[in-house]
Short mmCIF file of C-alpha atoms and ligand atoms in Angstrom, two decimals:
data_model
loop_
_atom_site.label_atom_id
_atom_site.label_comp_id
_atom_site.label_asym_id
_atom_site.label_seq_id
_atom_site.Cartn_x
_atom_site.Cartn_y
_atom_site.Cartn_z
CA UNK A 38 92.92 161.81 130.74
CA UNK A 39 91.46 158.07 131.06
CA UNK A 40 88.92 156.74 129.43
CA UNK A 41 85.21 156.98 131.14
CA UNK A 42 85.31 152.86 131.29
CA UNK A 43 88.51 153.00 133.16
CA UNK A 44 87.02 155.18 135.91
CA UNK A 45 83.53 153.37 136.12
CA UNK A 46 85.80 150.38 136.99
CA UNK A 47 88.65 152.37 139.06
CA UNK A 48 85.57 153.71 140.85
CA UNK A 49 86.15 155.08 144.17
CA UNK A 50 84.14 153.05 146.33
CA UNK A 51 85.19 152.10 149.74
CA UNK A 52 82.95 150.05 152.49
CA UNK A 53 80.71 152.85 154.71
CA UNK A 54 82.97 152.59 158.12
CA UNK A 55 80.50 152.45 161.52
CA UNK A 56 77.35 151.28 159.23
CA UNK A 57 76.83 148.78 162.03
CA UNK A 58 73.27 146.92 161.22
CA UNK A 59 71.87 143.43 162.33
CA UNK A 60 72.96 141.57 159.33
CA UNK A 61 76.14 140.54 158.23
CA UNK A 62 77.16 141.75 155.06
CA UNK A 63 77.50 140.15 151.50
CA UNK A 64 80.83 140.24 150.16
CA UNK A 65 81.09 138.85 146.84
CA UNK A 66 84.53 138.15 144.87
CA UNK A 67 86.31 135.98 142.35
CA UNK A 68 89.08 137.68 143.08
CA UNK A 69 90.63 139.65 145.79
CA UNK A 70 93.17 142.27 145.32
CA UNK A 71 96.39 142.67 146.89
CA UNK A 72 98.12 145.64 147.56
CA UNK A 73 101.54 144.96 146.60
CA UNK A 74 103.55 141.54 145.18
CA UNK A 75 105.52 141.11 148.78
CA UNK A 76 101.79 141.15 150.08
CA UNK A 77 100.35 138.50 147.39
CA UNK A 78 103.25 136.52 148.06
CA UNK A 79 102.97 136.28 151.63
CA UNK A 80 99.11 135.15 151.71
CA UNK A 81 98.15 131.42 152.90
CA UNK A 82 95.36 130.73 151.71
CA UNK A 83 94.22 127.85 154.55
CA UNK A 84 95.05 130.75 156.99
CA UNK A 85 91.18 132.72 157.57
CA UNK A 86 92.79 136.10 158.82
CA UNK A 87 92.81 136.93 155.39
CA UNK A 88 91.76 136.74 151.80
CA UNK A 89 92.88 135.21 148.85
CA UNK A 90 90.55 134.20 145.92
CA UNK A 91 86.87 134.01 146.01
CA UNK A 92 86.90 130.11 146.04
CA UNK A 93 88.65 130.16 149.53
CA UNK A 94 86.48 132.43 151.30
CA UNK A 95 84.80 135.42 151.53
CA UNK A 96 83.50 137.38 154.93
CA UNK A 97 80.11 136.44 154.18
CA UNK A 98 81.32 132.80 153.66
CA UNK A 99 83.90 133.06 156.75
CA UNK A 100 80.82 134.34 158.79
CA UNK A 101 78.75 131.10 157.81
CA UNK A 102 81.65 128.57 158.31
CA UNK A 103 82.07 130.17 161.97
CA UNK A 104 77.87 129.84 162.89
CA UNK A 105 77.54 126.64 161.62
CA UNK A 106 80.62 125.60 164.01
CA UNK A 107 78.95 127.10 166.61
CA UNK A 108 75.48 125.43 165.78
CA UNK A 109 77.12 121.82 165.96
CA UNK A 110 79.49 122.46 168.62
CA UNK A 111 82.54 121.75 166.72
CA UNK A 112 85.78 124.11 165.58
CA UNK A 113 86.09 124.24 161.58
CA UNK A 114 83.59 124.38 158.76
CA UNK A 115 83.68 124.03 154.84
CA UNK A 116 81.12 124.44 153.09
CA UNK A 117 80.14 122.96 149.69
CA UNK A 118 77.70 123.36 147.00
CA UNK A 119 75.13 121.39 148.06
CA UNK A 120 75.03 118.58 151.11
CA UNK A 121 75.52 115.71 148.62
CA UNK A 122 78.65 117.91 147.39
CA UNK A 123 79.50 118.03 151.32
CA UNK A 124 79.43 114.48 151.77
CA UNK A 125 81.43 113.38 148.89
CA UNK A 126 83.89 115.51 150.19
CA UNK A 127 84.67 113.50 153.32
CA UNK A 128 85.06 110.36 151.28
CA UNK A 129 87.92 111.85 148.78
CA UNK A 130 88.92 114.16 151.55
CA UNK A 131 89.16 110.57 154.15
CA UNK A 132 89.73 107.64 151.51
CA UNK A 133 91.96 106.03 148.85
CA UNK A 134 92.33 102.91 146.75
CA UNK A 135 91.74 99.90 148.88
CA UNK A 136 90.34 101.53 151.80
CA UNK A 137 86.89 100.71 152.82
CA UNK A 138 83.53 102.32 154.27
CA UNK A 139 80.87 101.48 155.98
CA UNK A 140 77.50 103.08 155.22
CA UNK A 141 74.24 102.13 157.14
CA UNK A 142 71.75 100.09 155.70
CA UNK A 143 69.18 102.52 155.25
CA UNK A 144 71.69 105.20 154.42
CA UNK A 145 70.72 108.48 152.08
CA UNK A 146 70.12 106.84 148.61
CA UNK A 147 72.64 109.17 146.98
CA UNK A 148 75.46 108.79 149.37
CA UNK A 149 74.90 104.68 148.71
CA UNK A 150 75.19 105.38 145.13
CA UNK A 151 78.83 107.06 145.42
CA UNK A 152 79.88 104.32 147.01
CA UNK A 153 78.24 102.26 144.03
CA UNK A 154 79.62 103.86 141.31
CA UNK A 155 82.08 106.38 141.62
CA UNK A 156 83.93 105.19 144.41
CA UNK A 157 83.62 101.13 143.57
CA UNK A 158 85.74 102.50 140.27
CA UNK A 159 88.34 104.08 141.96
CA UNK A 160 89.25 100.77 144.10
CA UNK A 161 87.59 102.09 147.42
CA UNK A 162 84.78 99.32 149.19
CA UNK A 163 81.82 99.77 150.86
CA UNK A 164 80.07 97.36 153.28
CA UNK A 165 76.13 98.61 154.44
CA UNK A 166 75.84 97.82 157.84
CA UNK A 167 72.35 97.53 160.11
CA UNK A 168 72.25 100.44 162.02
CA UNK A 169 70.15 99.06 164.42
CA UNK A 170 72.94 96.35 165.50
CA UNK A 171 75.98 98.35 167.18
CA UNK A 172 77.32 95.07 168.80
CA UNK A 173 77.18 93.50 165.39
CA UNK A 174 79.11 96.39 163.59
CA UNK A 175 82.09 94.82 164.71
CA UNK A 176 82.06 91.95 162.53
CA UNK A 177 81.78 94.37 159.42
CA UNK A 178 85.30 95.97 160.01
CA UNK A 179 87.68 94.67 158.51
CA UNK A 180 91.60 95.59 158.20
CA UNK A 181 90.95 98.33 155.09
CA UNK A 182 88.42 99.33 157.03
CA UNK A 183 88.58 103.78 157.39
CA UNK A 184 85.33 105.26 157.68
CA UNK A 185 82.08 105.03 159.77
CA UNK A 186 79.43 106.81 157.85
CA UNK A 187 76.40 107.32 160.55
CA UNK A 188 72.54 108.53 160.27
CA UNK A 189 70.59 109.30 162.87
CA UNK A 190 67.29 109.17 162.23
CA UNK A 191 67.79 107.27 158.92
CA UNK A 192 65.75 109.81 156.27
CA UNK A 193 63.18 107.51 154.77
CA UNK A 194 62.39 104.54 157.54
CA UNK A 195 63.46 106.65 160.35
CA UNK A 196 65.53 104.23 162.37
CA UNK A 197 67.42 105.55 165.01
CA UNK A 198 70.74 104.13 165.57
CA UNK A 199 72.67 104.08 168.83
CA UNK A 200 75.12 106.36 168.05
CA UNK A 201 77.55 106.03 171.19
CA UNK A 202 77.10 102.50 170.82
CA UNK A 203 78.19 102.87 167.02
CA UNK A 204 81.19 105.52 168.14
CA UNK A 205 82.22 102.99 170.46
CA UNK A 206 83.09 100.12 168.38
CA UNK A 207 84.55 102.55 165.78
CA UNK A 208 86.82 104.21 168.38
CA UNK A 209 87.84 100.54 169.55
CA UNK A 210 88.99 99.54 165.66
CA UNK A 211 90.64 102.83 165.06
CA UNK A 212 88.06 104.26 162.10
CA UNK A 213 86.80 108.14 161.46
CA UNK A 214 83.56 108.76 162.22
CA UNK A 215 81.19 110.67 160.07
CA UNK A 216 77.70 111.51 160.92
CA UNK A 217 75.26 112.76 158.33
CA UNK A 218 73.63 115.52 160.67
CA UNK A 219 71.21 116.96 158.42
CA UNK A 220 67.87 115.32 160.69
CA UNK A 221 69.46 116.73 164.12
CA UNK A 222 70.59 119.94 162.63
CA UNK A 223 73.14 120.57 165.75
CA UNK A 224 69.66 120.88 167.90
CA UNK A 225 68.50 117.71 168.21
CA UNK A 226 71.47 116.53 169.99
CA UNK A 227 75.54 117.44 170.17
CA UNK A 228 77.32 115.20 167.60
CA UNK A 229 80.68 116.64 169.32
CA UNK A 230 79.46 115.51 172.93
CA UNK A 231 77.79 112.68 173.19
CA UNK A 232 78.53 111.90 176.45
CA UNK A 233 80.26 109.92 178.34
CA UNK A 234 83.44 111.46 176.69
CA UNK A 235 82.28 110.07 173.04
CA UNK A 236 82.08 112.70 170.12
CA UNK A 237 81.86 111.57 166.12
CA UNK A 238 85.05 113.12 163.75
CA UNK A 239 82.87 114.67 161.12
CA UNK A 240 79.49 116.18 161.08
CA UNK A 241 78.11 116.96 157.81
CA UNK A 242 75.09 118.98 157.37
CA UNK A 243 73.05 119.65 154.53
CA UNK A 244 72.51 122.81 155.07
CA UNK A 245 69.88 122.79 152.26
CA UNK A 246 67.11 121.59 154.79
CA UNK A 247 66.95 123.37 158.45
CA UNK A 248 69.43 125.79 158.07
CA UNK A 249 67.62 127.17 154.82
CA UNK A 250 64.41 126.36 155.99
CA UNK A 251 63.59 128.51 152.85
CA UNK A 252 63.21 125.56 150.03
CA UNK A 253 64.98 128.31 147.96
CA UNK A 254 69.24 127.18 148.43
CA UNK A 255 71.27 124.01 147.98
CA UNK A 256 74.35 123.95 150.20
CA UNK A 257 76.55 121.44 152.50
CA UNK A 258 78.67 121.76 155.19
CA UNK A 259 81.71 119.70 156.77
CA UNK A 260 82.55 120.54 160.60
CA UNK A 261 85.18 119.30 162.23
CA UNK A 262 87.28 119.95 165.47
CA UNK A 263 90.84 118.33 165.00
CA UNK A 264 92.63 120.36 163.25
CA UNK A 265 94.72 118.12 161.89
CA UNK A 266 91.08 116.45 160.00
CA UNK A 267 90.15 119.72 159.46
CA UNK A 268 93.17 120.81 157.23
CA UNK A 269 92.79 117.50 155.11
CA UNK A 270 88.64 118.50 154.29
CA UNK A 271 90.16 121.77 153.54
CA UNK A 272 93.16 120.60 150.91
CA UNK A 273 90.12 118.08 149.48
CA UNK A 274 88.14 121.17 149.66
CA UNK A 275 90.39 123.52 147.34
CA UNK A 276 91.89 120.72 144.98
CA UNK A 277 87.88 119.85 144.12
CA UNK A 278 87.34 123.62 143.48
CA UNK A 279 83.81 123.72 145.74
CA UNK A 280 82.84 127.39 146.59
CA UNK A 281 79.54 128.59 147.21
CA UNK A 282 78.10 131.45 146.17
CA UNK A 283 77.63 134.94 148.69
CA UNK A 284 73.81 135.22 147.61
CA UNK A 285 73.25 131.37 148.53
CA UNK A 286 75.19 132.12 151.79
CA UNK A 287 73.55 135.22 153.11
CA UNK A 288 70.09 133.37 152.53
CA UNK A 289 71.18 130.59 154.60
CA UNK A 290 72.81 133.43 157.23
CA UNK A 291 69.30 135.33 157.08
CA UNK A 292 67.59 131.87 158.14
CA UNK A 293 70.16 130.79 160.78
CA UNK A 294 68.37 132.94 163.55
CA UNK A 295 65.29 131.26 163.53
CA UNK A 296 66.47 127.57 163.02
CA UNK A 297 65.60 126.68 166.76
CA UNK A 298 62.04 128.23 166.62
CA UNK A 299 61.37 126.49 163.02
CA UNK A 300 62.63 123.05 164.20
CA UNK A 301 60.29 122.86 167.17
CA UNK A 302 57.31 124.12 165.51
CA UNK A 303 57.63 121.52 162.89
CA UNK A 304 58.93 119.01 165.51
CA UNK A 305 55.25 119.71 167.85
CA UNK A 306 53.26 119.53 164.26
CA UNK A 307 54.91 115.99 163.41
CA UNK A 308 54.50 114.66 166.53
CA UNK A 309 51.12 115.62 166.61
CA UNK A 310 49.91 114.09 163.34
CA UNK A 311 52.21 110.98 163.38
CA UNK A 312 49.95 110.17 166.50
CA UNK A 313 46.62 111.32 164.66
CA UNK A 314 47.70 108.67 161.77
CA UNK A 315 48.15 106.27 164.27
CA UNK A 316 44.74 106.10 165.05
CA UNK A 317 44.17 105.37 161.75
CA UNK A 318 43.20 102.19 160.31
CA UNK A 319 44.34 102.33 156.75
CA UNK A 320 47.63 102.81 158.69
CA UNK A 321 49.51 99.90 159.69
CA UNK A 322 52.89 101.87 161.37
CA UNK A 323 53.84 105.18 161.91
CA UNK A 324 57.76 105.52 161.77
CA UNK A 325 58.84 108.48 164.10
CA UNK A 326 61.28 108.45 165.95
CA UNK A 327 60.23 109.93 169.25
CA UNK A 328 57.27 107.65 169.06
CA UNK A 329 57.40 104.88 171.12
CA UNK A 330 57.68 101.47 169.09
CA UNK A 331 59.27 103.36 166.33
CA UNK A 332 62.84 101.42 164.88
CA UNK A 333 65.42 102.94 167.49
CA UNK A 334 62.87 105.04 169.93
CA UNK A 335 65.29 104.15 172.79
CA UNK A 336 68.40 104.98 171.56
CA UNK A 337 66.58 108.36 170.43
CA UNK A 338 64.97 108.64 174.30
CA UNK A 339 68.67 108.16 175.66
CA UNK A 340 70.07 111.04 173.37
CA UNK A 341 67.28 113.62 172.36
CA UNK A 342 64.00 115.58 173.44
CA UNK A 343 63.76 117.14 169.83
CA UNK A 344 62.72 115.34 166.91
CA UNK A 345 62.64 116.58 163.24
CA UNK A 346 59.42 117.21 161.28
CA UNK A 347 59.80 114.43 159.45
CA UNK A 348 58.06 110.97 159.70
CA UNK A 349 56.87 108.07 157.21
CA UNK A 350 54.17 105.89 157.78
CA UNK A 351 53.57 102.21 156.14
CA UNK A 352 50.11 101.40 154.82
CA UNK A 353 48.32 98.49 155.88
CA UNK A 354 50.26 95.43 153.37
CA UNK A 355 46.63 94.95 151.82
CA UNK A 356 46.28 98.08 150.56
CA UNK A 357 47.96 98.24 146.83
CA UNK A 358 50.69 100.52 146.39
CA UNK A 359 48.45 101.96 143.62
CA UNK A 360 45.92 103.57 146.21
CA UNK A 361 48.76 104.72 148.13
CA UNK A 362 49.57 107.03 144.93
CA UNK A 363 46.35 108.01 144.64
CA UNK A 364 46.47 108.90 148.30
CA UNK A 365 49.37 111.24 147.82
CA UNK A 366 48.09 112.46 144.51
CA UNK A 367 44.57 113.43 146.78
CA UNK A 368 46.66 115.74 149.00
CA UNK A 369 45.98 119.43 148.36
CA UNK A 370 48.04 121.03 151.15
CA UNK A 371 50.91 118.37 151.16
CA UNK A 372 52.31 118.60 148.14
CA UNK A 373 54.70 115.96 146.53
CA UNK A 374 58.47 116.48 146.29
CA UNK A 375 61.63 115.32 148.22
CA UNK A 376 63.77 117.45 150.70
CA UNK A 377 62.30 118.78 154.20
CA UNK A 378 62.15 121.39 156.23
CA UNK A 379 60.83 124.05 154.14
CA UNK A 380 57.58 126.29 154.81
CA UNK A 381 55.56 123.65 152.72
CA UNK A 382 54.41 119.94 153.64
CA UNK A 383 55.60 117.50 151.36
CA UNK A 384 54.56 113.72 150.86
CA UNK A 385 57.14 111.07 148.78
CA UNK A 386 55.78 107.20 148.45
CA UNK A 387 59.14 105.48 148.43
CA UNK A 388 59.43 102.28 147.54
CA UNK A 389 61.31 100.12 149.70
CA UNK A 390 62.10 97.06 147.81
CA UNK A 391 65.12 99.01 145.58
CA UNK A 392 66.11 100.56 148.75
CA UNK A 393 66.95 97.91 151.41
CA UNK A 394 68.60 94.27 151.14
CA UNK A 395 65.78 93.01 153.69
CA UNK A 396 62.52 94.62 153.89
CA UNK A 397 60.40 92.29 155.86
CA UNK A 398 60.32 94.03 159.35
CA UNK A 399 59.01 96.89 156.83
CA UNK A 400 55.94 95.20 155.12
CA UNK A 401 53.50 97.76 153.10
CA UNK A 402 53.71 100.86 151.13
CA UNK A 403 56.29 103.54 152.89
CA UNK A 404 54.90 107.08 152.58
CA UNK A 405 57.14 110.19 154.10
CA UNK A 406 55.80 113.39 155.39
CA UNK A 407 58.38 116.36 155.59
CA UNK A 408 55.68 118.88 157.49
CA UNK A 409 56.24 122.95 156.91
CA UNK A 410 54.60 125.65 158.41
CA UNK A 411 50.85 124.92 157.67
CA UNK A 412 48.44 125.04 160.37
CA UNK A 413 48.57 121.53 162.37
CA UNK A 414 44.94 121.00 161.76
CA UNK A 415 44.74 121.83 158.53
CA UNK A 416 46.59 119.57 157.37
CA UNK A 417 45.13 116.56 159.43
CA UNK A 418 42.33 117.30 157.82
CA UNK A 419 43.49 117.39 154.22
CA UNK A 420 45.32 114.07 154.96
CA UNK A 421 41.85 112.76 156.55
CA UNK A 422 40.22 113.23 153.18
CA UNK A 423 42.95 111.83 151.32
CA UNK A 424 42.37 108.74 153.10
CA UNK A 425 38.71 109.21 152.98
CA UNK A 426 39.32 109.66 149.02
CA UNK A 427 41.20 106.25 149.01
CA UNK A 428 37.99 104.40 151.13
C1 PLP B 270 69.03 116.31 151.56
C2 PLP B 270 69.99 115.41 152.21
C3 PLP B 270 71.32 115.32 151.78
C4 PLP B 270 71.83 116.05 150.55
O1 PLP B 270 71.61 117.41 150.55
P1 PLP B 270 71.45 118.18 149.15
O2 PLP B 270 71.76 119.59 149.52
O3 PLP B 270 70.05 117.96 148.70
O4 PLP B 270 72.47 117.61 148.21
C5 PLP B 270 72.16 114.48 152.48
N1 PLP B 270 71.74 113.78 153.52
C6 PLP B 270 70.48 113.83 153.98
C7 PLP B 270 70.08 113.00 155.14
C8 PLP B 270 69.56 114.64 153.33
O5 PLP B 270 68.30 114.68 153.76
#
């Protein structure tokens, strides 16, 4: 007879067969089981019609790989534990001692400190190049040169690059291209088809912002359609030991259906008040990309109708960055902490000055709105008395 232990973990559970329902469902494992050794012994684990260990997939993380492929139009997805974790994949997946990268200028502050620190140490470059210039990115490339890092709209001053004009030169000097998708999300244009026959190598996502939408999981993805690229991210992938968890994954799968609806909502709110603070005069610029006279609004114009919620503004170069803080700290409904996309509006003050080698088309104090779900005119009017409380 065995022990009661034995059977409460030899239970007899087996998954309900025709429970068909609307969500996927959550399958979590460390490890799977096999049925026999010839079976164990047979498995590969880069091969998705099956199972091997928790850290190379799950259904529920299978089912999220394939949807965020079909979000950005490409073939294969990883996904890592947060989009940070996503993009320093590509660069050990992509790069080794004495190969170089090139990040733009006004690239994600984290992704410029990698390159800094970590990756300086191991013997791998980096030159910043002005993502405004795509004629002049030639003359950064040099012979070591491997990887195009792109970001379109830059996160903080909201530049938009022109990314066929960027693809271009990379496909003419032979580099991988890697866009940082997070701001177009796979909606605001198709990183795989840009036109005129142009596509990037690499999309990575933060999945954290749109996807989520939530504020509530931190996760990255890595989508690729060679599948020769592909099967490098994945060996990076597995050596560096990056799963994600199912609970993290079905909150981003429970999210996915309403990504397009979110995205536009907060895309009409933006626009709205980045015009509203235009009229303002304690505003000297309002960085947005679908705004006309924004950094880039062309290159946005040729390649996208949708924007992301997400806009800064510079105060007038009088006003001291001190009454910009107390600006931000008068906001009630905004409320002040990094990341986007989530149901709640959030202000950062950013200062520019630690951020970019040459910051004189950018005089003042740099403010960024990520706008949630509020009301539109609600929060006008808290950021009208904010300004109000700053005279
Ligand atoms: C948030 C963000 C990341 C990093 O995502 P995390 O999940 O927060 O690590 C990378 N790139 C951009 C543009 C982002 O906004």
């Amino acid at each position: 007879m065995s022990e009661r232990i034995t059977d409460l973990i030899h239970h007899a559970y087996r998954p309900p067969a025709g429970f068909e329902a609307v969500p996927p469902g959550v399958h979590k494992a460390s490890t799977v089981i096999f049925p026999n050794v010839a079976a164990l012994r047979a498995r590969d684990w880069r091969s998705k019609a099956g199972y091997t260990y928790g850290l190379h997939g799950t259904p529920t993380t299978f089912t999220l790989e394939e949807r965020i492929a079909a979000l950005e139009g490409g073939r294969h997805t990883v996904l890592a534990p947060s989009g940070l974790a996503a993009l320093a994949l590509v660069n050990l997946a992509l790069l080794r001692e004495g190969d170089e990268l090139l990040l733009p200028d006004n690239v994600y502050g984290p992704s410029r400190d990698l390159a800094r620190s970590l990756l300086d140490g191991w013997g791998i470059a980096h030159r910043l190049y002005d993502p405004l210039d795509a004629t002049g990115l030639a003359a950064a490339i040099g012979p070591r040169t491997r990887l195009l890092w792109i970001e379109a709209a830059g996160s903080v001053t909201m530049e938009f690059p022109d990314v066929r004009g960027l693809v271009r030169v990379a496909r003419e000097h032979g580099l991988t291209v890697a866009l940082d998708n997070t701001w177009g999300a796979g909606l605001a244009f198709d990183p795989f088809d840009l036109g005129g026959g142009l596509a990037v190598d690499v999309s990575m996502h933060a999945l954290t912002k749109f996807p989520s939408g939530g504020a509530d999981v931190l996760m990255g993805s890595v989508t690729t359609v060679d599948p020769a690229l592909h099967e490098r991210i994945l060996l990076a992938h597995m050596r560096l030991g990056l799963g994600v968890g199912a609970n993290d994954a079905e909150a981003i799968l429970r999210a996915l259906p309403t990504i397009e609806l979110r995205y536009d909502a907060q895309d009409r709110a933006a626009r709205e008040l980045a015009r509203w603070l235009q009229t303002q005069p304690a505003i000297a610029r309002v960085l947005h990309p679908a705004l006309p006279g924004s950094p880039g609004h062309e290159h946005w114009a040729s390649l996208c109708t949708r924007a992301a919620g997400l806009f800064s503004v510079l105060f007038d170069a009088a006003i001291e960055p001190s009454r910009v803080d107390a600006f931000v700290d008068a906001l009630k409904l905004f409320r002040i902490g990094y990341s986007w996309a989530g149901p709640v509006s959030l202000a950062v003050p950013y200062d520019l000055s630690a951020m970019r080698r040459d910051r004189s088309a950018l005089p003042g104090t740099l403010v960024r709105f990520s706008i949630g779900f509020e009301a539109a005119g609600d929060l006008r009017a808290d950021l009208a008395q904010a300004l109000d409380a700053i005279g």
